[in-house]
Structure formats: C-alpha cells, structure tokens
mmCIF file of C-alpha atoms and ligand atoms in Angstrom:
data_model
loop_
_atom_site.group_PDB
_atom_site.id
_atom_site.type_symbol
_atom_site.label_atom_id
_atom_site.label_comp_id
_atom_site.label_asym_id
_atom_site.label_seq_id
_atom_site.Cartn_x
_atom_site.Cartn_y
_atom_site.Cartn_z
ATOM 1 C CA UNK O 1 9.371 -24.115 9.250
ATOM 2 C CA UNK O 2 7.964 -26.525 6.672
ATOM 3 C CA UNK O 3 7.157 -24.717 3.506
ATOM 4 C CA UNK O 4 4.934 -26.932 1.392
ATOM 5 C CA UNK O 5 4.003 -24.757 -1.623
ATOM 6 C CA UNK O 6 6.065 -25.623 -4.743
ATOM 7 C CA UNK O 7 8.528 -22.988 -5.986
ATOM 8 C CA UNK O 8 8.151 -21.004 -2.861
ATOM 9 C CA UNK O 9 11.378 -19.841 -1.202
ATOM 10 C CA UNK O 10 12.124 -20.942 2.348
ATOM 11 C CA UNK O 11 11.424 -18.444 5.098
ATOM 12 C CA UNK O 12 15.083 -17.504 5.309
ATOM 13 C CA UNK O 13 15.379 -17.110 1.522
ATOM 14 C CA UNK O 14 12.265 -14.976 1.546
ATOM 15 C CA UNK O 15 13.782 -12.774 4.212
ATOM 16 C CA UNK O 16 17.165 -12.412 2.528
ATOM 17 C CA UNK O 17 15.770 -11.826 -0.956
ATOM 18 C CA UNK O 18 13.347 -9.195 0.255
ATOM 19 C CA UNK O 19 16.100 -7.349 2.101
ATOM 20 C CA UNK O 20 18.075 -7.520 -1.153
ATOM 21 C CA UNK O 21 15.178 -5.776 -2.869
ATOM 22 C CA UNK O 22 14.161 -8.713 -5.080
ATOM 23 C CA UNK O 23 10.852 -7.546 -6.545
ATOM 24 C CA UNK O 24 9.711 -10.985 -7.723
ATOM 25 C CA UNK O 25 10.123 -12.401 -4.221
ATOM 26 C CA UNK O 26 8.487 -9.284 -2.763
ATOM 27 C CA UNK O 27 5.448 -9.914 -4.977
ATOM 28 C CA UNK O 28 5.387 -13.566 -3.841
ATOM 29 C CA UNK O 29 5.578 -12.460 -0.215
ATOM 30 C CA UNK O 30 2.633 -10.093 -0.677
ATOM 31 C CA UNK O 31 0.645 -12.941 -2.215
ATOM 32 C CA UNK O 32 1.541 -14.970 0.878
ATOM 33 C CA UNK O 33 0.282 -12.307 3.287
ATOM 34 C CA UNK O 34 -2.921 -12.014 1.261
ATOM 35 C CA UNK O 35 -3.565 -15.744 1.480
ATOM 36 C CA UNK O 36 -6.434 -16.993 3.641
ATOM 37 C CA UNK O 37 -4.896 -20.447 4.204
ATOM 38 C CA UNK O 38 -4.062 -21.107 7.829
ATOM 39 C CA UNK O 39 -0.541 -22.453 7.046
ATOM 40 C CA UNK O 40 0.175 -19.431 4.842
ATOM 41 C CA UNK O 41 -0.987 -17.007 7.502
ATOM 42 C CA UNK O 42 1.439 -18.599 9.946
ATOM 43 C CA UNK O 43 4.412 -18.360 7.577
ATOM 44 C CA UNK O 44 3.426 -14.831 6.534
ATOM 45 C CA UNK O 45 3.340 -13.707 10.155
ATOM 46 C CA UNK O 46 6.756 -15.230 10.804
ATOM 47 C CA UNK O 47 8.161 -13.592 7.714
ATOM 48 C CA UNK O 48 6.826 -10.125 8.475
ATOM 49 C CA UNK O 49 7.993 -10.427 12.055
ATOM 50 C CA UNK O 50 11.465 -11.513 10.940
ATOM 51 C CA UNK O 51 11.599 -8.431 8.713
ATOM 52 C CA UNK O 52 10.381 -5.962 11.345
ATOM 53 C CA UNK O 53 13.875 -4.586 12.098
ATOM 54 C CA UNK O 54 14.082 -3.539 8.430
ATOM 55 C CA UNK O 55 10.726 -1.740 8.360
ATOM 56 C CA UNK O 56 9.335 1.647 9.294
ATOM 57 C CA UNK O 57 11.587 3.912 7.279
ATOM 58 C CA UNK O 58 9.331 4.805 4.355
ATOM 59 C CA UNK O 59 6.985 7.712 3.859
ATOM 60 C CA UNK O 60 3.559 6.054 3.894
ATOM 61 C CA UNK O 61 1.257 8.024 1.638
ATOM 62 C CA UNK O 62 -2.379 7.420 0.695
ATOM 63 C CA UNK O 63 -3.669 8.824 -2.577
ATOM 64 C CA UNK O 64 -7.387 8.721 -3.083
ATOM 65 C CA UNK O 65 -10.149 10.222 -5.209
ATOM 66 C CA UNK O 66 -13.230 9.273 -7.185
ATOM 67 C CA UNK O 67 -12.873 7.096 -10.302
ATOM 68 C CA UNK O 68 -11.723 9.240 -13.215
ATOM 69 C CA UNK O 69 -10.194 12.002 -11.059
ATOM 70 C CA UNK O 70 -6.801 11.082 -12.483
ATOM 71 C CA UNK O 71 -5.215 8.928 -9.769
ATOM 72 C CA UNK O 72 -3.244 6.555 -11.951
ATOM 73 C CA UNK O 73 -2.070 9.318 -14.289
ATOM 74 C CA UNK O 74 -0.992 11.441 -11.329
ATOM 75 C CA UNK O 75 0.778 8.552 -9.564
ATOM 76 C CA UNK O 76 2.562 7.625 -12.778
ATOM 77 C CA UNK O 77 3.859 11.166 -13.335
ATOM 78 C CA UNK O 78 4.644 11.662 -9.658
ATOM 79 C CA UNK O 79 6.316 8.247 -9.434
ATOM 80 C CA UNK O 80 8.466 8.926 -12.475
ATOM 81 C CA UNK O 81 9.466 12.292 -11.017
ATOM 82 C CA UNK O 82 10.621 10.492 -7.868
ATOM 83 C CA UNK O 83 12.444 7.634 -9.578
ATOM 84 C CA UNK O 84 14.263 10.239 -11.709
ATOM 85 C CA UNK O 85 15.714 11.366 -8.364
ATOM 86 C CA UNK O 86 16.697 7.734 -7.682
ATOM 87 C CA UNK O 87 13.974 7.317 -5.079
ATOM 88 C CA UNK O 88 12.484 3.842 -4.757
ATOM 89 C CA UNK O 89 8.710 3.926 -4.845
ATOM 90 C CA UNK O 90 6.107 1.214 -4.244
ATOM 91 C CA UNK O 91 2.445 1.580 -5.182
ATOM 92 C CA UNK O 92 -0.141 -0.641 -3.523
ATOM 93 C CA UNK O 93 -3.389 -0.133 -5.404
ATOM 94 C CA UNK O 94 -6.420 -1.261 -3.419
ATOM 95 C CA UNK O 95 -9.692 -1.761 -5.189
ATOM 96 C CA UNK O 96 -12.523 -1.906 -2.675
ATOM 97 C CA UNK O 97 -15.185 -1.879 -5.392
ATOM 98 C CA UNK O 98 -14.445 -5.425 -6.409
ATOM 99 C CA UNK O 99 -16.085 -7.005 -3.405
ATOM 100 C CA UNK O 100 -19.310 -5.213 -4.194
ATOM 101 C CA UNK O 101 -19.487 -5.461 -7.944
ATOM 102 C CA UNK O 102 -17.238 -8.497 -8.417
ATOM 103 C CA UNK O 103 -15.527 -6.436 -11.116
ATOM 104 C CA UNK O 104 -12.390 -4.467 -10.634
ATOM 105 C CA UNK O 105 -12.220 -0.744 -11.328
ATOM 106 C CA UNK O 106 -8.476 -0.580 -11.036
ATOM 107 C CA UNK O 107 -7.629 -3.871 -12.693
ATOM 108 C CA UNK O 108 -9.653 -3.538 -15.872
ATOM 109 C CA UNK O 109 -7.441 -1.073 -17.594
ATOM 110 C CA UNK O 110 -3.761 -0.902 -18.199
ATOM 111 C CA UNK O 111 -2.512 1.406 -15.537
ATOM 112 C CA UNK O 112 0.781 3.123 -14.902
ATOM 113 C CA UNK O 113 2.472 1.288 -17.743
ATOM 114 C CA UNK O 114 5.546 3.484 -17.789
ATOM 115 C CA UNK O 115 6.076 3.436 -14.059
ATOM 116 C CA UNK O 116 5.586 -0.346 -13.988
ATOM 117 C CA UNK O 117 8.608 -0.700 -16.274
ATOM 118 C CA UNK O 118 10.797 1.472 -14.057
ATOM 119 C CA UNK O 119 13.363 -0.604 -12.129
ATOM 120 C CA UNK O 120 13.025 1.699 -9.114
ATOM 121 C CA UNK O 121 9.255 1.244 -8.925
ATOM 122 C CA UNK O 122 7.075 -1.604 -7.728
ATOM 123 C CA UNK O 123 3.342 -1.648 -8.474
ATOM 124 C CA UNK O 124 0.977 -4.068 -6.866
ATOM 125 C CA UNK O 125 -2.764 -4.003 -7.636
ATOM 126 C CA UNK O 126 -4.991 -5.765 -5.124
ATOM 127 C CA UNK O 127 -8.529 -6.697 -6.072
ATOM 128 C CA UNK O 128 -9.857 -7.335 -2.624
ATOM 129 C CA UNK O 129 -12.815 -9.682 -2.694
ATOM 130 C CA UNK O 130 -12.931 -9.290 1.073
ATOM 131 C CA UNK O 131 -14.044 -6.907 3.756
ATOM 132 C CA UNK O 132 -12.465 -3.500 4.040
ATOM 133 C CA UNK O 133 -11.026 -4.394 7.431
ATOM 134 C CA UNK O 134 -9.299 -7.355 5.836
ATOM 135 C CA UNK O 135 -7.909 -5.231 3.039
ATOM 136 C CA UNK O 136 -6.509 -2.754 5.472
ATOM 137 C CA UNK O 137 -4.950 -5.497 7.512
ATOM 138 C CA UNK O 138 -3.123 -7.113 4.633
ATOM 139 C CA UNK O 139 -2.128 -3.750 3.216
ATOM 140 C CA UNK O 140 -0.341 -2.998 6.467
ATOM 141 C CA UNK O 141 1.734 -6.102 6.032
ATOM 142 C CA UNK O 142 2.367 -5.310 2.381
ATOM 143 C CA UNK O 143 3.628 -1.851 3.418
ATOM 144 C CA UNK O 144 6.058 -3.456 5.868
ATOM 145 C CA UNK O 145 7.298 -5.866 3.193
ATOM 146 C CA UNK O 146 7.877 -2.991 0.752
ATOM 147 C CA UNK O 147 9.794 -1.113 3.438
ATOM 148 C CA UNK O 148 11.965 -4.139 4.149
ATOM 149 C CA UNK O 149 12.679 -4.296 0.408
ATOM 150 C CA UNK O 150 14.053 -0.750 0.604
ATOM 151 C CA UNK O 151 11.190 1.284 -0.847
ATOM 152 C CA UNK O 152 11.464 4.805 0.533
ATOM 153 C CA UNK O 153 8.021 5.937 -0.509
ATOM 154 C CA UNK O 154 5.017 3.644 -0.293
ATOM 155 C CA UNK O 155 1.850 4.907 -1.939
ATOM 156 C CA UNK O 156 -1.445 3.269 -1.085
ATOM 157 C CA UNK O 157 -3.922 4.087 -3.838
ATOM 158 C CA UNK O 158 -7.630 3.691 -3.155
ATOM 159 C CA UNK O 159 -10.765 4.498 -5.066
ATOM 160 C CA UNK O 160 -12.716 7.111 -3.188
ATOM 161 C CA UNK O 161 -15.944 5.462 -2.196
ATOM 162 C CA UNK O 162 -16.206 6.995 1.257
ATOM 163 C CA UNK O 163 -15.760 4.035 3.563
ATOM 164 C CA UNK O 164 -12.390 2.919 2.231
ATOM 165 C CA UNK O 165 -10.664 6.217 2.963
ATOM 166 C CA UNK O 166 -11.353 5.938 6.659
ATOM 167 C CA UNK O 167 -9.785 2.460 6.760
ATOM 168 C CA UNK O 168 -6.803 3.664 4.742
ATOM 169 C CA UNK O 169 -6.271 6.834 6.803
ATOM 170 C CA UNK O 170 -5.060 4.686 9.671
ATOM 171 C CA UNK O 171 -2.440 2.946 7.555
ATOM 172 C CA UNK O 172 -0.498 5.958 6.385
ATOM 173 C CA UNK O 173 1.375 9.053 7.544
ATOM 174 C CA UNK O 174 0.113 11.386 4.829
ATOM 175 C CA UNK O 175 -3.282 11.477 3.150
ATOM 176 C CA UNK O 176 -3.551 13.101 -0.271
ATOM 177 C CA UNK O 177 -6.976 13.716 -1.758
ATOM 178 C CA UNK O 178 -7.329 14.290 -5.496
ATOM 179 C CA UNK O 179 -10.300 16.405 -6.540
ATOM 180 C CA UNK O 180 -11.745 17.652 -9.811
ATOM 181 C CA UNK O 181 -12.600 21.290 -10.337
ATOM 182 C CA UNK O 182 -16.294 22.033 -10.689
ATOM 183 C CA UNK O 183 -17.538 18.591 -9.733
ATOM 184 C CA UNK O 184 -20.676 20.113 -8.223
ATOM 185 C CA UNK O 185 -21.883 20.910 -4.738
ATOM 186 C CA UNK O 186 -23.457 17.543 -4.167
ATOM 187 C CA UNK O 187 -20.173 15.725 -4.601
ATOM 188 C CA UNK O 188 -18.297 18.251 -2.519
ATOM 189 C CA UNK O 189 -20.849 17.713 0.259
ATOM 190 C CA UNK O 190 -20.165 13.996 0.294
ATOM 191 C CA UNK O 191 -16.489 14.715 0.410
ATOM 192 C CA UNK O 192 -16.544 17.026 3.388
ATOM 193 C CA UNK O 193 -15.766 14.331 5.945
ATOM 194 C CA UNK O 194 -13.016 13.000 3.736
ATOM 195 C CA UNK O 195 -11.660 16.511 3.208
ATOM 196 C CA UNK O 196 -11.218 16.862 6.932
ATOM 197 C CA UNK O 197 -8.923 13.838 6.894
ATOM 198 C CA UNK O 198 -6.751 15.172 4.066
ATOM 199 C CA UNK O 199 -3.248 16.552 4.640
ATOM 200 C CA UNK O 200 -3.330 18.014 1.139
ATOM 201 C CA UNK O 201 -5.745 18.343 -1.740
ATOM 202 C CA UNK O 202 -4.563 18.255 -5.328
ATOM 203 C CA UNK O 203 -6.948 19.663 -7.936
ATOM 204 C CA UNK O 204 -6.245 17.497 -10.975
ATOM 205 C CA UNK O 205 -6.339 18.167 -14.728
ATOM 206 C CA UNK O 206 -5.454 21.847 -14.341
ATOM 207 C CA UNK O 207 -4.676 22.294 -18.026
ATOM 208 C CA UNK O 208 -6.301 23.849 -21.115
ATOM 209 C CA UNK O 209 -9.768 25.241 -20.440
ATOM 210 C CA UNK O 210 -9.673 23.726 -17.003
ATOM 211 C CA UNK O 211 -6.949 26.022 -15.623
ATOM 212 C CA UNK O 212 -9.369 28.740 -14.533
ATOM 213 C CA UNK O 213 -11.905 26.442 -12.829
ATOM 214 C CA UNK O 214 -8.994 24.627 -11.174
ATOM 215 C CA UNK O 215 -7.620 27.867 -9.726
ATOM 216 C CA UNK O 216 -11.102 28.795 -8.549
ATOM 217 C CA UNK O 217 -11.485 25.375 -6.924
ATOM 218 C CA UNK O 218 -8.102 25.824 -5.263
ATOM 219 C CA UNK O 219 -9.231 29.124 -3.741
ATOM 220 C CA UNK O 220 -12.518 27.553 -2.591
ATOM 221 C CA UNK O 221 -10.844 24.555 -0.981
ATOM 222 C CA UNK O 222 -8.169 26.714 0.600
ATOM 223 C CA UNK O 223 -10.926 28.784 2.110
ATOM 224 C CA UNK O 224 -12.759 25.662 3.310
ATOM 225 C CA UNK O 225 -9.586 24.140 4.758
ATOM 226 C CA UNK O 226 -8.779 27.295 6.654
ATOM 227 C CA UNK O 227 -11.997 26.763 8.498
ATOM 228 C CA UNK O 228 -10.468 23.599 9.904
ATOM 229 C CA UNK O 229 -7.820 24.110 12.528
ATOM 230 C CA UNK O 230 -4.373 22.523 12.517
ATOM 231 C CA UNK O 231 -4.699 18.778 12.707
ATOM 232 C CA UNK O 232 -3.349 16.638 15.537
ATOM 233 C CA UNK O 233 0.012 16.328 13.780
ATOM 234 C CA UNK O 234 0.426 20.127 13.939
ATOM 235 C CA UNK O 235 -0.094 20.504 10.212
ATOM 236 C CA UNK O 236 -2.412 22.808 8.292
ATOM 237 C CA UNK O 237 -3.611 21.123 5.098
ATOM 238 C CA UNK O 238 -2.777 22.799 1.765
ATOM 239 C CA UNK O 239 -4.190 22.840 -1.763
ATOM 240 C CA UNK O 240 -2.285 22.504 -5.031
ATOM 241 C CA UNK O 241 -3.379 22.464 -8.666
ATOM 242 C CA UNK O 242 -1.751 19.933 -10.950
ATOM 243 C CA UNK O 243 -1.749 18.622 -14.479
ATOM 244 C CA UNK O 244 -0.197 15.177 -14.606
ATOM 245 C CA UNK O 245 -0.310 15.318 -18.401
ATOM 246 C CA UNK O 246 1.668 18.578 -18.469
ATOM 247 C CA UNK O 247 3.881 17.733 -15.490
ATOM 248 C CA UNK O 248 2.566 20.651 -13.451
ATOM 249 C CA UNK O 249 2.221 20.717 -9.684
ATOM 250 C CA UNK O 250 4.262 17.534 -9.368
ATOM 251 C CA UNK O 251 7.384 19.064 -7.875
ATOM 252 C CA UNK O 252 5.184 21.261 -5.694
ATOM 253 C CA UNK O 253 3.424 18.174 -4.370
ATOM 254 C CA UNK O 254 6.746 16.557 -3.501
ATOM 255 C CA UNK O 255 7.950 19.734 -1.743
ATOM 256 C CA UNK O 256 4.726 19.853 0.233
ATOM 257 C CA UNK O 257 5.086 16.210 1.281
ATOM 258 C CA UNK O 258 8.664 16.813 2.380
ATOM 259 C CA UNK O 259 7.529 19.884 4.360
ATOM 260 C CA UNK O 260 4.907 17.753 6.041
ATOM 261 C CA UNK O 261 7.410 15.075 7.061
ATOM 262 C CA UNK O 262 9.816 17.742 8.329
ATOM 263 C CA UNK O 263 7.056 19.169 10.498
ATOM 264 C CA UNK O 264 5.942 15.832 11.940
ATOM 265 C CA UNK O 265 9.516 14.727 12.602
ATOM 266 C CA UNK O 266 10.403 17.968 14.337
ATOM 267 C CA UNK O 267 7.342 18.055 16.602
ATOM 268 C CA UNK O 268 7.416 14.318 17.394
ATOM 269 C CA UNK O 269 4.043 13.666 15.742
ATOM 270 C CA UNK O 270 5.679 11.099 13.494
ATOM 271 C CA UNK O 271 6.381 8.712 16.393
ATOM 272 C CA UNK O 272 2.891 9.301 17.702
ATOM 273 C CA UNK O 273 1.353 8.614 14.275
ATOM 274 C CA UNK O 274 3.221 5.346 13.913
ATOM 275 C CA UNK O 275 2.265 4.312 17.438
ATOM 276 C CA UNK O 276 -1.338 5.120 16.618
ATOM 277 C CA UNK O 277 -1.174 3.109 13.380
ATOM 278 C CA UNK O 278 0.014 0.060 15.310
ATOM 279 C CA UNK O 279 -2.581 0.446 18.040
ATOM 280 C CA UNK O 280 -5.387 0.740 15.490
ATOM 281 C CA UNK O 281 -3.966 -2.347 13.744
ATOM 282 C CA UNK O 282 -3.955 -4.237 17.058
ATOM 283 C CA UNK O 283 -7.546 -3.325 17.887
ATOM 284 C CA UNK O 284 -8.777 -3.940 14.343
ATOM 285 C CA UNK O 285 -7.173 -7.375 14.498
ATOM 286 C CA UNK O 286 -8.863 -8.242 17.791
ATOM 287 C CA UNK O 287 -12.229 -7.320 16.304
ATOM 288 C CA UNK O 288 -11.560 -9.280 13.171
ATOM 289 C CA UNK O 289 -10.445 -12.403 14.994
ATOM 290 C CA UNK O 290 -13.378 -12.334 17.400
ATOM 291 C CA UNK O 291 -15.786 -11.795 14.529
ATOM 292 C CA UNK O 292 -14.235 -14.573 12.475
ATOM 293 C CA UNK O 293 -14.278 -17.073 15.342
ATOM 294 C CA UNK O 294 -17.795 -16.152 16.207
ATOM 295 C CA UNK O 295 -19.171 -16.477 12.698
ATOM 296 C CA UNK O 296 -17.341 -19.756 12.112
ATOM 297 C CA UNK O 297 -18.834 -21.415 15.179
ATOM 298 C CA UNK O 298 -21.361 -24.061 14.078
ATOM 299 C CA UNK O 299 -23.490 -23.536 17.131
ATOM 300 C CA UNK O 300 -23.632 -19.793 16.498
ATOM 301 C CA UNK O 301 -24.522 -20.314 12.835
ATOM 302 C CA UNK O 302 -27.646 -22.304 13.727
ATOM 303 C CA UNK O 303 -28.564 -19.826 16.412
ATOM 304 C CA UNK O 304 -28.168 -16.928 13.951
ATOM 305 C CA UNK O 305 -30.486 -18.617 11.462
ATOM 306 C CA UNK O 306 -33.160 -19.085 14.129
ATOM 307 C CA UNK O 307 -32.875 -15.517 15.261
ATOM 308 C CA UNK O 308 -33.001 -14.216 11.681
ATOM 309 C CA UNK O 309 -36.422 -15.868 11.351
ATOM 310 C CA UNK O 310 -37.598 -14.250 14.565
ATOM 311 C CA UNK O 311 -36.322 -10.860 13.407
ATOM 312 C CA UNK O 312 -38.089 -11.247 10.067
ATOM 313 C CA UNK O 313 -41.317 -11.975 11.945
ATOM 314 C CA UNK O 314 -40.772 -8.951 14.187
ATOM 315 C CA UNK O 315 -40.649 -11.127 17.269
ATOM 316 C CA UNK O 316 -37.337 -9.892 18.643
ATOM 317 C CA UNK O 317 -35.313 -6.717 18.573
ATOM 318 C CA UNK O 318 -32.212 -7.147 16.358
ATOM 319 C CA UNK O 319 -29.999 -5.688 19.078
ATOM 320 C CA UNK O 320 -31.399 -8.132 21.636
ATOM 321 C CA UNK O 321 -30.834 -11.016 19.193
ATOM 322 C CA UNK O 322 -27.204 -9.931 18.812
ATOM 323 C CA UNK O 323 -26.798 -9.977 22.593
ATOM 324 C CA UNK O 324 -28.114 -13.546 22.705
ATOM 325 C CA UNK O 325 -25.565 -14.615 20.103
ATOM 326 C CA UNK O 326 -22.687 -13.092 22.054
ATOM 327 C CA UNK O 327 -23.884 -14.672 25.310
ATOM 328 C CA UNK O 328 -24.243 -18.027 23.606
ATOM 329 C CA UNK O 329 -20.736 -17.827 22.100
ATOM 330 C CA UNK O 330 -18.887 -16.821 25.219
ATOM 331 C CA UNK O 331 -20.683 -19.351 27.410
ATOM 332 C CA UNK O 332 -18.994 -22.252 25.585
HETATM 333 P P1 LIG L 1 -8.361 7.311 -12.143
HETATM 334 O O1 LIG L 1 -9.585 6.523 -12.462
HETATM 335 O O2 LIG L 1 -8.596 8.236 -10.992
HETATM 336 O O3 LIG L 1 -7.143 6.461 -11.955
HETATM 337 O O4 LIG L 1 -8.101 8.289 -13.395
HETATM 338 P P2 LIG L 1 -7.116 8.151 -14.634
HETATM 339 O O5 LIG L 1 -5.714 8.469 -14.237
HETATM 340 O O6 LIG L 1 -7.342 6.830 -15.287
HETATM 341 O O7 LIG L 1 -7.619 9.324 -15.551
HETATM 342 C C1 LIG L 1 -8.955 9.401 -16.016
HETATM 343 C C2 LIG L 1 -8.979 10.192 -17.298
HETATM 344 O O8 LIG L 1 -8.522 11.528 -17.057
HETATM 345 C C3 LIG L 1 -8.058 9.628 -18.372
HETATM 346 O O9 LIG L 1 -8.715 9.730 -19.616
HETATM 347 C C4 LIG L 1 -6.851 10.507 -18.327
HETATM 348 O O10 LIG L 1 -6.181 10.637 -19.562
HETATM 349 C C5 LIG L 1 -7.440 11.855 -17.922
HETATM 350 N N1 LIG L 1 -6.458 12.641 -17.181
HETATM 351 C C6 LIG L 1 -5.687 12.233 -16.145
HETATM 352 N N2 LIG L 1 -4.854 13.206 -15.746
HETATM 353 C C7 LIG L 1 -5.078 14.271 -16.550
HETATM 354 C C8 LIG L 1 -4.521 15.596 -16.634
HETATM 355 O O11 LIG L 1 -3.608 15.986 -15.902
HETATM 356 N N3 LIG L 1 -5.052 16.409 -17.593
HETATM 357 C C9 LIG L 1 -6.053 16.019 -18.421
HETATM 358 N N4 LIG L 1 -6.498 16.900 -19.312
HETATM 359 N N5 LIG L 1 -6.580 14.796 -18.396
HETATM 360 C C10 LIG L 1 -6.109 13.915 -17.478
#
C-alpha cells in the first residue's frame, strides 16, 4: 500500500512496531485512525485489521464522572498502583465537551503527569471536535491498537455529561462511575440512569472531613444499587470509598475489578459482552456511513434547505420532511 505521508512508517513497520510495544508508533497509529482523510481511513482500517489477531486480551474499563470529581487524580494513583505490579496500562481520555464549547476540559490542565512518565503507561488525550458516535468509533480502534501493543488494562476516561457515558458503555467490559459525597439530590437524580449502567461506584475524596459524608454516601448508594437486580453479566454492582491523595480504596478497586472479570469469565458473559461490543460497533458504523453519505449528497443538501424553509413556515411536518429526504436519496 502506498503510504504518502512523510515520516510515516509503512503498514508493515507500523504493524511490527506496535506489536513490539513502541509507544511513539502507537501514538502515530492512533492519530491515523482519528484522521478523516479518505486515504488515511483506508490505511488505518488495513492496519487495525492486520493487528486483529493480537487484540482482545485487555481489560477494557471506562472511568467516568463529572468534572472535578477526581478522575485524573484517581486514574493516576490507580495507574501507578498497577504499573508498580508491572502491569501495562493505557489511558484513552475522551473529551466530549470540546465539540460543544470548542474548548477542552481535559486538555487544558496538566493531567496525570507522574503516570505519563511511567514507561509501563501510555496516556492519550483526545479532544474530539466530532460527534459522539465518531468518538466512540475511533476509540474502539484505539483500544484495539493499545491491545496489540501489549497493554493489559485499557482505561477509557470520559467526562460525565450524560450522553457520552451511554456511547462509552458499549466500548468497554467494566464501567466505573466516580461520585462525590453530598453532591445534592438534584445531581443524584440526573445520575440515576448512569448509575444503572455502573458495575461499580467509587466515592472519591474520602479523606479529612469528607470521610463521614463519604461513608454515608457509600451506604446510600449501596442501598440504591441493591434495588437494582444483578445485571446481564451476572454481576451485582458494588460501592467503594477512595482517597486518591491518600492512596485509599485503590487496592480495593483493583480487587473488585478482578472479581468482576473472574465472574464474567466463569459464566461466559465475557464472550457475550465482546460479541455485543462488536455488534453495536457494526450497527453504529452502518448508521454513521448512511448518515454521512446522505448528508454529503449535493441533491439532498438542496432538498434539505428547501424543506427547512417549509418547516420554518409551518408548512410541513418535520417527520414528513425527513421521509421525503430519505425517499429522494434512495431513489437515485
Ligand atoms: P477531574 O476533573 O475529575 O479529572 O478531577 P481532578 O482529578 O482534576 O481533581 C479535581 C480536584 O479534586 C483537584 O483539585 C484535586 O486535587 C482534588 N482531588 C482529587 N482527588 C482527591 C482526593 O482523593 N482527595 C482530595 N481531598 N482531593 C482530591
């Protein structure tokens, strides 16, 4: 395959270097899969496909929570705990806020400095600038690349803004929700749907004056989670309190995650989960491609503009207008 970009390894070099765990080439490969250029997409697909036999062996873990809950501090402490046990850990930090505000929540500050220096860790921030579907899609490929590079634990970090968690849930095996003690009923209400997706909740910053409220929150969430039945993987979610600053609850979190993987391996849910992840990926991709083709069609663009005018003037039902667009597109 012709590989036009300067300084870019050939496909075979890419493949070999990634399997060798070369982090610089891994980062380049992730940039390639994030690219929107048609030629890049082709090479990226070939690369990921060539690496498929080397993928699938990591624990795929999502860590999410509202800004300020302590995600980066927790991941840094947790990551260092794991690398101290010679585990290789990759962190893919997705920032869905950037496409709304054009600023990046995750990128603005120096994050996980210590972990970033660790030779057993790989940290990759992604300011999206695209749709959430797109983010999820490229993150899947980035996970596969990290796996091929030998990372045993891949953490996908997202800012909890509601919508993003649902997209991320389908990318991972284990979903960890970080929560603050005493954040108020209103916030907890918003989080209920997200809570139902969680495999574990970690109450953060359980230190100093916050120990008591954190323990109270733990009891409350435990109570709430017991109202939910076992999830489809045969797992009952648990709650832990943690202080990343004081190194508390870190080992407990790791034990819990190992318990979870033991359960899903022994009851075959793991295979089912992975199958499900791939099927959701397949269907998401169909939707994305159809949408992209449709919106790029010149004929459709003009038709959309005309219909937008009619909708603004209340002359046509929006749903009926959408039907006309679809009919128009598929009649070509
Ligand atoms: P993120 O926005 O969710 O990534 O949150 P950060 O990790 O950046 O943490 C937000 C703030 O909470 C920072 O000022 C941290 O120092 C503080 N913080 C994080 N973890 C802890 C903790 O375990 N204990 C205490 N007391 N503060 C913490």
